[in-house]
Amino acid sequence: MMLVQRVVDALNEQLISEFAASAQYLAAAVYFEELVLPELAAFFFRQAEEERTHALKIVRFLLETGCKPLIPATPEVRNEFDSAEDAVQMALDQEMKVTDEINNIMRIAGEETDYTTQSFLQWFVKEQVEEVDTMSNLLQTIRHAAGNLLWVEDYVRRNPQHGGQTAAGAA
Ligand code: FEO
C-alpha cells in the first residue's frame, strides 16, 4: 500500500460524498422532470453521472495505489424541494461542501508529504472551481428569471458552460 492510512480513510470518506452527490442530483433531476422542465432535468441527470465518475476516479486511484476502496451506503437523500431555487441552492451548498472536503484531503496529504495523492487531487481542485461556478451562475439565473422557469430552460440550453449539452466534465 503506497498511501498512509490517514489519507486512505479521507479518500474513502470522500467516496461517500461523491456517491451521495450523485444520488442527490438524481433526486433533483426527478424533481425537474416532474415539473416538465426537461433542460434542467437533463442538466441534473448529467451532474449525477459526473458525480459517479468522480467516485470512480477515487476508487481507481485507491486500487492503483494498492489500497482498499470501501464502497459506501448512500446517506439519506433529499427528495422534496420547495422550488427550483431551493433545489439549485442545495446543489451549490453541496459543491461548496465538497470543495472544503477536497481542500481538507489536500491538507492531510500535505502533512503526510504525500505528493501522489496531492497530484491526483489537483484535478478535483480544478473541477470544484468549475462546479461551484456552474451552480452559482445557475442560481443567479433562476433569481433573475423571477419565476419564469421557461426562460431558465432556454438559458440552460443556450449556455453550455452553465450546464448545457456540451458542458465540460466528462471525466
Ligand atoms: Fe464531485 Fe461536484 O463534486
JSON list of C-alpha atoms and ligand atoms in Angstrom, two decimals:
[
{"chain": "A", "resi": 1, "resn": "MET", "atom": "CA", "xyz": [0.00, 0.00, 0.00]},
{"chain": "A", "resi": 2, "resn": "MET", "atom": "CA", "xyz": [1.52, 3.27, -1.17]},
{"chain": "A", "resi": 3, "resn": "LEU", "atom": "CA", "xyz": [-0.55, 5.67, 0.93]},
{"chain": "A", "resi": 4, "resn": "VAL", "atom": "CA", "xyz": [-0.73, 6.24, 4.67]},
{"chain": "A", "resi": 5, "resn": "GLN", "atom": "CA", "xyz": [-3.91, 5.07, 6.38]},
{"chain": "A", "resi": 6, "resn": "ARG", "atom": "CA", "xyz": [-4.98, 8.60, 7.25]},
{"chain": "A", "resi": 7, "resn": "VAL", "atom": "CA", "xyz": [-5.09, 9.53, 3.57]},
{"chain": "A", "resi": 8, "resn": "VAL", "atom": "CA", "xyz": [-6.84, 6.28, 2.61]},
{"chain": "A", "resi": 9, "resn": "ASP", "atom": "CA", "xyz": [-9.50, 6.97, 5.25]},
{"chain": "A", "resi": 10, "resn": "ALA", "atom": "CA", "xyz": [-10.01, 10.51, 3.98]},
{"chain": "A", "resi": 11, "resn": "LEU", "atom": "CA", "xyz": [-10.36, 9.30, 0.38]},
{"chain": "A", "resi": 12, "resn": "ASN", "atom": "CA", "xyz": [-12.84, 6.62, 1.43]},
{"chain": "A", "resi": 13, "resn": "GLU", "atom": "CA", "xyz": [-14.77, 9.27, 3.33]},
{"chain": "A", "resi": 14, "resn": "GLN", "atom": "CA", "xyz": [-14.83, 11.34, 0.13]},
{"chain": "A", "resi": 15, "resn": "LEU", "atom": "CA", "xyz": [-16.33, 8.39, -1.73]},
{"chain": "A", "resi": 16, "resn": "ILE", "atom": "CA", "xyz": [-19.42, 8.76, 0.47]},
{"chain": "A", "resi": 17, "resn": "SER", "atom": "CA", "xyz": [-19.76, 12.43, -0.55]},
{"chain": "A", "resi": 18, "resn": "GLU", "atom": "CA", "xyz": [-19.36, 11.74, -4.26]},
{"chain": "A", "resi": 19, "resn": "PHE", "atom": "CA", "xyz": [-21.90, 8.90, -4.32]},
{"chain": "A", "resi": 20, "resn": "ALA", "atom": "CA", "xyz": [-24.24, 10.97, -2.14]},
{"chain": "A", "resi": 21, "resn": "ALA", "atom": "CA", "xyz": [-23.89, 13.90, -4.56]},
{"chain": "A", "resi": 22, "resn": "SER", "atom": "CA", "xyz": [-24.76, 11.61, -7.44]},
{"chain": "A", "resi": 23, "resn": "ALA", "atom": "CA", "xyz": [-27.91, 10.37, -5.69]},
{"chain": "A", "resi": 24, "resn": "GLN", "atom": "CA", "xyz": [-28.84, 13.88, -4.62]},
{"chain": "A", "resi": 25, "resn": "TYR", "atom": "CA", "xyz": [-28.54, 15.22, -8.17]},
{"chain": "A", "resi": 26, "resn": "LEU", "atom": "CA", "xyz": [-30.67, 12.34, -9.38]},
{"chain": "A", "resi": 27, "resn": "ALA", "atom": "CA", "xyz": [-33.36, 13.45, -6.91]},
{"chain": "A", "resi": 28, "resn": "ALA", "atom": "CA", "xyz": [-33.10, 17.00, -8.31]},
{"chain": "A", "resi": 29, "resn": "ALA", "atom": "CA", "xyz": [-33.40, 15.62, -11.86]},
{"chain": "A", "resi": 30, "resn": "VAL", "atom": "CA", "xyz": [-36.58, 13.79, -10.86]},
{"chain": "A", "resi": 31, "resn": "TYR", "atom": "CA", "xyz": [-37.94, 16.99, -9.32]},
{"chain": "A", "resi": 32, "resn": "PHE", "atom": "CA", "xyz": [-37.38, 18.96, -12.54]},
{"chain": "A", "resi": 33, "resn": "GLU", "atom": "CA", "xyz": [-38.68, 16.11, -14.68]},
{"chain": "A", "resi": 34, "resn": "GLU", "atom": "CA", "xyz": [-41.91, 16.16, -12.67]},
{"chain": "A", "resi": 35, "resn": "LEU", "atom": "CA", "xyz": [-42.21, 19.89, -13.26]},
{"chain": "A", "resi": 36, "resn": "VAL", "atom": "CA", "xyz": [-41.76, 19.21, -17.01]},
{"chain": "A", "resi": 37, "resn": "LEU", "atom": "CA", "xyz": [-38.59, 21.28, -17.20]},
{"chain": "A", "resi": 38, "resn": "PRO", "atom": "CA", "xyz": [-36.55, 18.95, -19.43]},
{"chain": "A", "resi": 39, "resn": "GLU", "atom": "CA", "xyz": [-33.40, 21.08, -19.76]},
{"chain": "A", "resi": 40, "resn": "LEU", "atom": "CA", "xyz": [-32.97, 21.43, -16.02]},
{"chain": "A", "resi": 41, "resn": "ALA", "atom": "CA", "xyz": [-33.81, 17.75, -15.57]},
{"chain": "A", "resi": 42, "resn": "ALA", "atom": "CA", "xyz": [-31.21, 16.75, -18.19]},
{"chain": "A", "resi": 43, "resn": "PHE", "atom": "CA", "xyz": [-28.67, 19.07, -16.56]},
{"chain": "A", "resi": 44, "resn": "PHE", "atom": "CA", "xyz": [-29.09, 17.29, -13.23]},
{"chain": "A", "resi": 45, "resn": "PHE", "atom": "CA", "xyz": [-29.08, 13.83, -14.81]},
{"chain": "A", "resi": 46, "resn": "ARG", "atom": "CA", "xyz": [-25.70, 14.76, -16.32]},
{"chain": "A", "resi": 47, "resn": "GLN", "atom": "CA", "xyz": [-24.47, 16.10, -13.00]},
{"chain": "A", "resi": 48, "resn": "ALA", "atom": "CA", "xyz": [-25.49, 12.84, -11.33]},
{"chain": "A", "resi": 49, "resn": "GLU", "atom": "CA", "xyz": [-23.40, 10.92, -13.88]},
{"chain": "A", "resi": 50, "resn": "GLU", "atom": "CA", "xyz": [-20.46, 13.26, -13.35]},
{"chain": "A", "resi": 51, "resn": "GLU", "atom": "CA", "xyz": [-20.52, 12.69, -9.60]},
{"chain": "A", "resi": 52, "resn": "ARG", "atom": "CA", "xyz": [-20.46, 8.96, -10.20]},
{"chain": "A", "resi": 53, "resn": "THR", "atom": "CA", "xyz": [-17.36, 9.38, -12.36]},
{"chain": "A", "resi": 54, "resn": "HIS", "atom": "CA", "xyz": [-15.76, 11.39, -9.53]},
{"chain": "A", "resi": 55, "resn": "ALA", "atom": "CA", "xyz": [-16.42, 8.49, -7.16]},
{"chain": "A", "resi": 56, "resn": "LEU", "atom": "CA", "xyz": [-15.00, 6.02, -9.69]},
{"chain": "A", "resi": 57, "resn": "LYS", "atom": "CA", "xyz": [-11.84, 8.11, -10.11]},
{"chain": "A", "resi": 58, "resn": "ILE", "atom": "CA", "xyz": [-11.23, 7.75, -6.38]},
{"chain": "A", "resi": 59, "resn": "VAL", "atom": "CA", "xyz": [-11.99, 4.01, -6.47]},
{"chain": "A", "resi": 60, "resn": "ARG", "atom": "CA", "xyz": [-9.46, 3.55, -9.30]},
{"chain": "A", "resi": 61, "resn": "PHE", "atom": "CA", "xyz": [-6.83, 5.70, -7.61]},
{"chain": "A", "resi": 62, "resn": "LEU", "atom": "CA", "xyz": [-7.09, 3.66, -4.41]},
{"chain": "A", "resi": 63, "resn": "LEU", "atom": "CA", "xyz": [-6.79, 0.42, -6.40]},
{"chain": "A", "resi": 64, "resn": "GLU", "atom": "CA", "xyz": [-3.82, 1.73, -8.37]},
{"chain": "A", "resi": 65, "resn": "THR", "atom": "CA", "xyz": [-2.00, 2.61, -5.17]},
{"chain": "A", "resi": 66, "resn": "GLY", "atom": "CA", "xyz": [-2.66, -0.80, -3.67]},
{"chain": "A", "resi": 67, "resn": "CYS", "atom": "CA", "xyz": [-5.27, 0.48, -1.21]},
{"chain": "A", "resi": 68, "resn": "LYS", "atom": "CA", "xyz": [-8.76, -0.77, -0.49]},
{"chain": "A", "resi": 69, "resn": "PRO", "atom": "CA", "xyz": [-11.72, 1.34, -1.61]},
{"chain": "A", "resi": 70, "resn": "LEU", "atom": "CA", "xyz": [-14.74, 0.88, 0.64]},
{"chain": "A", "resi": 71, "resn": "ILE", "atom": "CA", "xyz": [-17.98, 1.22, -1.31]},
{"chain": "A", "resi": 72, "resn": "PRO", "atom": "CA", "xyz": [-20.38, 3.02, 1.00]},
{"chain": "A", "resi": 73, "resn": "ALA", "atom": "CA", "xyz": [-24.13, 3.04, 1.51]},
{"chain": "A", "resi": 74, "resn": "THR", "atom": "CA", "xyz": [-25.64, 6.27, 0.27]},
{"chain": "A", "resi": 75, "resn": "PRO", "atom": "CA", "xyz": [-26.67, 8.61, 3.08]},
{"chain": "A", "resi": 76, "resn": "GLU", "atom": "CA", "xyz": [-30.18, 9.98, 3.21]},
{"chain": "A", "resi": 77, "resn": "VAL", "atom": "CA", "xyz": [-31.21, 11.75, 0.01]},
{"chain": "A", "resi": 78, "resn": "ARG", "atom": "CA", "xyz": [-33.42, 14.81, -0.01]},
{"chain": "A", "resi": 79, "resn": "ASN", "atom": "CA", "xyz": [-36.28, 14.17, -2.43]},
{"chain": "A", "resi": 80, "resn": "GLU", "atom": "CA", "xyz": [-38.51, 17.18, -1.74]},
{"chain": "A", "resi": 81, "resn": "PHE", "atom": "CA", "xyz": [-37.77, 20.72, -2.86]},
{"chain": "A", "resi": 82, "resn": "ASP", "atom": "CA", "xyz": [-39.79, 23.90, -2.35]},
{"chain": "A", "resi": 83, "resn": "SER", "atom": "CA", "xyz": [-38.80, 25.48, -5.64]},
{"chain": "A", "resi": 84, "resn": "ALA", "atom": "CA", "xyz": [-36.23, 25.43, -8.44]},
{"chain": "A", "resi": 85, "resn": "GLU", "atom": "CA", "xyz": [-34.22, 27.94, -6.44]},
{"chain": "A", "resi": 86, "resn": "ASP", "atom": "CA", "xyz": [-34.30, 25.63, -3.42]},
{"chain": "A", "resi": 87, "resn": "ALA", "atom": "CA", "xyz": [-33.04, 22.67, -5.49]},
{"chain": "A", "resi": 88, "resn": "VAL", "atom": "CA", "xyz": [-30.21, 24.68, -7.07]},
{"chain": "A", "resi": 89, "resn": "GLN", "atom": "CA", "xyz": [-29.27, 26.24, -3.72]},
{"chain": "A", "resi": 90, "resn": "MET", "atom": "CA", "xyz": [-28.96, 22.67, -2.40]},
{"chain": "A", "resi": 91, "resn": "ALA", "atom": "CA", "xyz": [-26.63, 21.90, -5.31]},
{"chain": "A", "resi": 92, "resn": "LEU", "atom": "CA", "xyz": [-24.49, 24.97, -4.67]},
{"chain": "A", "resi": 93, "resn": "ASP", "atom": "CA", "xyz": [-24.25, 24.20, -0.94]},
{"chain": "A", "resi": 94, "resn": "GLN", "atom": "CA", "xyz": [-23.25, 20.65, -1.81]},
{"chain": "A", "resi": 95, "resn": "GLU", "atom": "CA", "xyz": [-20.49, 21.82, -4.18]},
{"chain": "A", "resi": 96, "resn": "MET", "atom": "CA", "xyz": [-19.12, 24.24, -1.60]},
{"chain": "A", "resi": 97, "resn": "LYS", "atom": "CA", "xyz": [-19.05, 21.43, 0.97]},
{"chain": "A", "resi": 98, "resn": "VAL", "atom": "CA", "xyz": [-17.22, 19.13, -1.47]},
{"chain": "A", "resi": 99, "resn": "THR", "atom": "CA", "xyz": [-14.71, 21.91, -2.20]},
{"chain": "A", "resi": 100, "resn": "ASP", "atom": "CA", "xyz": [-13.94, 22.14, 1.53]},
{"chain": "A", "resi": 101, "resn": "GLU", "atom": "CA", "xyz": [-13.61, 18.37, 1.72]},
{"chain": "A", "resi": 102, "resn": "ILE", "atom": "CA", "xyz": [-11.18, 18.20, -1.21]},
{"chain": "A", "resi": 103, "resn": "ASN", "atom": "CA", "xyz": [-9.13, 21.02, 0.29]},
{"chain": "A", "resi": 104, "resn": "ASN", "atom": "CA", "xyz": [-9.06, 19.16, 3.57]},
{"chain": "A", "resi": 105, "resn": "ILE", "atom": "CA", "xyz": [-7.73, 15.97, 1.96]},
{"chain": "A", "resi": 106, "resn": "MET", "atom": "CA", "xyz": [-5.13, 18.10, 0.16]},
{"chain": "A", "resi": 107, "resn": "ARG", "atom": "CA", "xyz": [-4.07, 19.46, 3.54]},
{"chain": "A", "resi": 108, "resn": "ILE", "atom": "CA", "xyz": [-3.84, 15.98, 5.08]},
{"chain": "A", "resi": 109, "resn": "ALA", "atom": "CA", "xyz": [-1.84, 14.71, 2.08]},
{"chain": "A", "resi": 110, "resn": "GLY", "atom": "CA", "xyz": [0.46, 17.73, 2.51]},
{"chain": "A", "resi": 111, "resn": "GLU", "atom": "CA", "xyz": [1.01, 16.93, 6.17]},
{"chain": "A", "resi": 112, "resn": "GLU", "atom": "CA", "xyz": [1.97, 13.39, 5.16]},
{"chain": "A", "resi": 113, "resn": "THR", "atom": "CA", "xyz": [4.18, 14.65, 2.30]},
{"chain": "A", "resi": 114, "resn": "ASP", "atom": "CA", "xyz": [2.02, 12.50, 0.04]},
{"chain": "A", "resi": 115, "resn": "TYR", "atom": "CA", "xyz": [2.66, 14.05, -3.38]},
{"chain": "A", "resi": 116, "resn": "THR", "atom": "CA", "xyz": [0.96, 11.15, -5.14]},
{"chain": "A", "resi": 117, "resn": "THR", "atom": "CA", "xyz": [-2.41, 12.00, -3.62]},
{"chain": "A", "resi": 118, "resn": "GLN", "atom": "CA", "xyz": [-1.87, 15.73, -3.99]},
{"chain": "A", "resi": 119, "resn": "SER", "atom": "CA", "xyz": [-1.18, 15.32, -7.67]},
{"chain": "A", "resi": 120, "resn": "PHE", "atom": "CA", "xyz": [-4.27, 13.09, -8.05]},
{"chain": "A", "resi": 121, "resn": "LEU", "atom": "CA", "xyz": [-6.42, 15.65, -6.23]},
{"chain": "A", "resi": 122, "resn": "GLN", "atom": "CA", "xyz": [-5.26, 18.52, -8.42]},
{"chain": "A", "resi": 123, "resn": "TRP", "atom": "CA", "xyz": [-7.93, 17.52, -10.97]},
{"chain": "A", "resi": 124, "resn": "PHE", "atom": "CA", "xyz": [-10.62, 17.72, -8.28]},
{"chain": "A", "resi": 125, "resn": "VAL", "atom": "CA", "xyz": [-9.45, 21.14, -7.13]},
{"chain": "A", "resi": 126, "resn": "LYS", "atom": "CA", "xyz": [-9.92, 22.47, -10.65]},
{"chain": "A", "resi": 127, "resn": "GLU", "atom": "CA", "xyz": [-13.20, 20.64, -11.14]},
{"chain": "A", "resi": 128, "resn": "GLN", "atom": "CA", "xyz": [-14.62, 22.17, -7.96]},
{"chain": "A", "resi": 129, "resn": "VAL", "atom": "CA", "xyz": [-13.91, 25.70, -9.16]},
{"chain": "A", "resi": 130, "resn": "GLU", "atom": "CA", "xyz": [-15.92, 24.87, -12.27]},
{"chain": "A", "resi": 131, "resn": "GLU", "atom": "CA", "xyz": [-18.79, 23.19, -10.42]},
{"chain": "A", "resi": 132, "resn": "VAL", "atom": "CA", "xyz": [-19.21, 25.93, -7.83]},
{"chain": "A", "resi": 133, "resn": "ASP", "atom": "CA", "xyz": [-19.17, 28.47, -10.66]},
{"chain": "A", "resi": 134, "resn": "THR", "atom": "CA", "xyz": [-21.74, 26.50, -12.68]},
{"chain": "A", "resi": 135, "resn": "MET", "atom": "CA", "xyz": [-24.14, 26.16, -9.75]},
{"chain": "A", "resi": 136, "resn": "SER", "atom": "CA", "xyz": [-23.81, 29.73, -8.57]},
{"chain": "A", "resi": 137, "resn": "ASN", "atom": "CA", "xyz": [-24.45, 31.00, -12.11]},
{"chain": "A", "resi": 138, "resn": "LEU", "atom": "CA", "xyz": [-27.49, 28.78, -12.41]},
{"chain": "A", "resi": 139, "resn": "LEU", "atom": "CA", "xyz": [-28.78, 30.03, -9.07]},
{"chain": "A", "resi": 140, "resn": "GLN", "atom": "CA", "xyz": [-28.28, 33.64, -10.14]},
{"chain": "A", "resi": 141, "resn": "THR", "atom": "CA", "xyz": [-30.09, 32.93, -13.41]},
{"chain": "A", "resi": 142, "resn": "ILE", "atom": "CA", "xyz": [-33.07, 31.48, -11.56]},
{"chain": "A", "resi": 143, "resn": "ARG", "atom": "CA", "xyz": [-33.21, 34.58, -9.36]},
{"chain": "A", "resi": 144, "resn": "HIS", "atom": "CA", "xyz": [-33.09, 36.88, -12.39]},
{"chain": "A", "resi": 145, "resn": "ALA", "atom": "CA", "xyz": [-35.85, 34.88, -14.04]},
{"chain": "A", "resi": 146, "resn": "ALA", "atom": "CA", "xyz": [-38.11, 35.68, -11.09]},
{"chain": "A", "resi": 147, "resn": "GLY", "atom": "CA", "xyz": [-40.36, 32.69, -11.55]},
{"chain": "A", "resi": 148, "resn": "ASN", "atom": "CA", "xyz": [-40.14, 32.36, -15.33]},
{"chain": "A", "resi": 149, "resn": "LEU", "atom": "CA", "xyz": [-38.58, 28.91, -15.45]},
{"chain": "A", "resi": 150, "resn": "LEU", "atom": "CA", "xyz": [-39.09, 28.57, -19.20]},
{"chain": "A", "resi": 151, "resn": "TRP", "atom": "CA", "xyz": [-36.56, 31.38, -19.54]},
{"chain": "A", "resi": 152, "resn": "VAL", "atom": "CA", "xyz": [-34.16, 29.37, -17.35]},
{"chain": "A", "resi": 153, "resn": "GLU", "atom": "CA", "xyz": [-34.78, 26.35, -19.58]},
{"chain": "A", "resi": 154, "resn": "ASP", "atom": "CA", "xyz": [-33.77, 28.37, -22.59]},
{"chain": "A", "resi": 155, "resn": "TYR", "atom": "CA", "xyz": [-30.72, 29.69, -20.77]},
{"chain": "A", "resi": 156, "resn": "VAL", "atom": "CA", "xyz": [-29.50, 26.21, -19.81]},
{"chain": "A", "resi": 157, "resn": "ARG", "atom": "CA", "xyz": [-29.94, 25.06, -23.41]},
{"chain": "A", "resi": 158, "resn": "ARG", "atom": "CA", "xyz": [-28.05, 28.03, -24.84]},
{"chain": "A", "resi": 159, "resn": "ASN", "atom": "CA", "xyz": [-25.19, 28.23, -22.34]},
{"chain": "A", "resi": 160, "resn": "PRO", "atom": "CA", "xyz": [-23.07, 25.10, -22.36]},
{"chain": "A", "resi": 161, "resn": "GLN", "atom": "CA", "xyz": [-20.76, 26.47, -19.67]},
{"chain": "A", "resi": 162, "resn": "HIS", "atom": "CA", "xyz": [-23.77, 26.73, -17.39]},
{"chain": "A", "resi": 163, "resn": "GLY", "atom": "CA", "xyz": [-24.86, 23.19, -17.83]},
{"chain": "A", "resi": 164, "resn": "GLY", "atom": "CA", "xyz": [-25.91, 22.78, -21.45]},
{"chain": "A", "resi": 165, "resn": "GLN", "atom": "CA", "xyz": [-25.28, 19.79, -23.71]},
{"chain": "A", "resi": 166, "resn": "THR", "atom": "CA", "xyz": [-21.58, 20.34, -24.19]},
{"chain": "A", "resi": 167, "resn": "ALA", "atom": "CA", "xyz": [-20.82, 21.14, -20.56]},
{"chain": "A", "resi": 168, "resn": "ALA", "atom": "CA", "xyz": [-17.32, 20.12, -19.62]},
{"chain": "A", "resi": 169, "resn": "GLY", "atom": "CA", "xyz": [-16.98, 17.48, -17.01]},
{"chain": "A", "resi": 170, "resn": "ALA", "atom": "CA", "xyz": [-16.54, 14.33, -18.98]},
{"chain": "A", "resi": 171, "resn": "ALA", "atom": "CA", "xyz": [-14.10, 12.84, -16.55]},
{"chain": "B", "resi": 1, "resn": "FEO", "atom": "FE1", "xyz": [-17.77, 15.61, -7.22]},
{"chain": "B", "resi": 1, "resn": "FEO", "atom": "FE2", "xyz": [-19.50, 18.02, -7.70]},
{"chain": "B", "resi": 1, "resn": "FEO", "atom": "O1", "xyz": [-18.19, 17.25, -6.68]}
]
